[in-house]
Amino acid sequence: MAKDYYQTLGVEKTASQDEIKKAFRQLARKYHPDANPENKAQAEEKFKEISEAYEVLSDENKRKMYDQTGSVDFGSGRSDFTWQDFSHQGDFSDLRDIFD
């Protein structure tokens, strides 16, 4: 299931950059691992989620891609893709041969 970065930061999809920054700062203070020594592991995980959401939503290009596709995973695509998928089996060095 795709992550909802807006929900992670507690902002609307129409939130301004200032609103996103404000929400991030409040949550970062609340869930920073140093501020939660009794639940450090949980706080660290939450802090990572908040930071990831902020990284995407604070960057106009990443936010636009996220809004359009629900993802910003630029590198994954088709993981089994190779250029060999496009290798040809015949010799097309002279295209006139296919019409003879």
PDB file of N, CA and C in Angstrom, residues 56-57 59-67:
ATOM      1  N   VAL A  56       9.720  14.649   0.525  1.00  0.00           N
ATOM      2  CA  VAL A  56       8.932  14.618  -0.711  1.00  0.00           C
ATOM      3  C   VAL A  56       8.064  15.861  -0.845  1.00  0.00           C
ATOM      4  N   LEU A  57       7.319  16.185   0.183  1.00  0.00           N
ATOM      5  CA  LEU A  57       6.345  17.273   0.073  1.00  0.00           C
ATOM      6  C   LEU A  57       6.973  18.660   0.073  1.00  0.00           C
ATOM      7  N   ASP A  59       9.704  19.405  -1.590  1.00  0.00           N
ATOM      8  CA  ASP A  59      10.355  19.587  -2.886  1.00  0.00           C
ATOM      9  C   ASP A  59       9.271  19.645  -3.963  1.00  0.00           C
ATOM     10  N   GLU A  60       9.183  20.749  -4.678  1.00  0.00           N
ATOM     11  CA  GLU A  60       8.091  20.930  -5.647  1.00  0.00           C
ATOM     12  C   GLU A  60       8.030  19.824  -6.689  1.00  0.00           C
ATOM     13  N   ASN A  61       9.175  19.416  -7.218  1.00  0.00           N
ATOM     14  CA  ASN A  61       9.183  18.378  -8.250  1.00  0.00           C
ATOM     15  C   ASN A  61       8.767  17.023  -7.695  1.00  0.00           C
ATOM     16  N   LYS A  62       9.303  16.668  -6.534  1.00  0.00           N
ATOM     17  CA  LYS A  62       8.934  15.390  -5.921  1.00  0.00           C
ATOM     18  C   LYS A  62       7.462  15.387  -5.530  1.00  0.00           C
ATOM     19  N   ARG A  63       6.993  16.515  -5.011  1.00  0.00           N
ATOM     20  CA  ARG A  63       5.586  16.607  -4.603  1.00  0.00           C
ATOM     21  C   ARG A  63       4.667  16.458  -5.812  1.00  0.00           C
ATOM     22  N   LYS A  64       5.032  17.088  -6.911  1.00  0.00           N
ATOM     23  CA  LYS A  64       4.219  16.994  -8.129  1.00  0.00           C
ATOM     24  C   LYS A  64       4.155  15.548  -8.614  1.00  0.00           C
ATOM     25  N   MET A  65       5.307  14.875  -8.627  1.00  0.00           N
ATOM     26  CA  MET A  65       5.324  13.474  -9.058  1.00  0.00           C
ATOM     27  C   MET A  65       4.508  12.614  -8.095  1.00  0.00           C
ATOM     28  N   TYR A  66       4.652  12.858  -6.806  1.00  0.00           N
ATOM     29  CA  TYR A  66       3.897  12.106  -5.806  1.00  0.00           C
ATOM     30  C   TYR A  66       2.399  12.319  -5.996  1.00  0.00           C
ATOM     31  N   ASP A  67       1.995  13.559  -6.216  1.00  0.00           N
ATOM     32  CA  ASP A  67       0.578  13.863  -6.414  1.00  0.00           C
ATOM     33  C   ASP A  67       0.028  13.180  -7.664  1.00  0.00           C
TER      34      ASP A  67
END
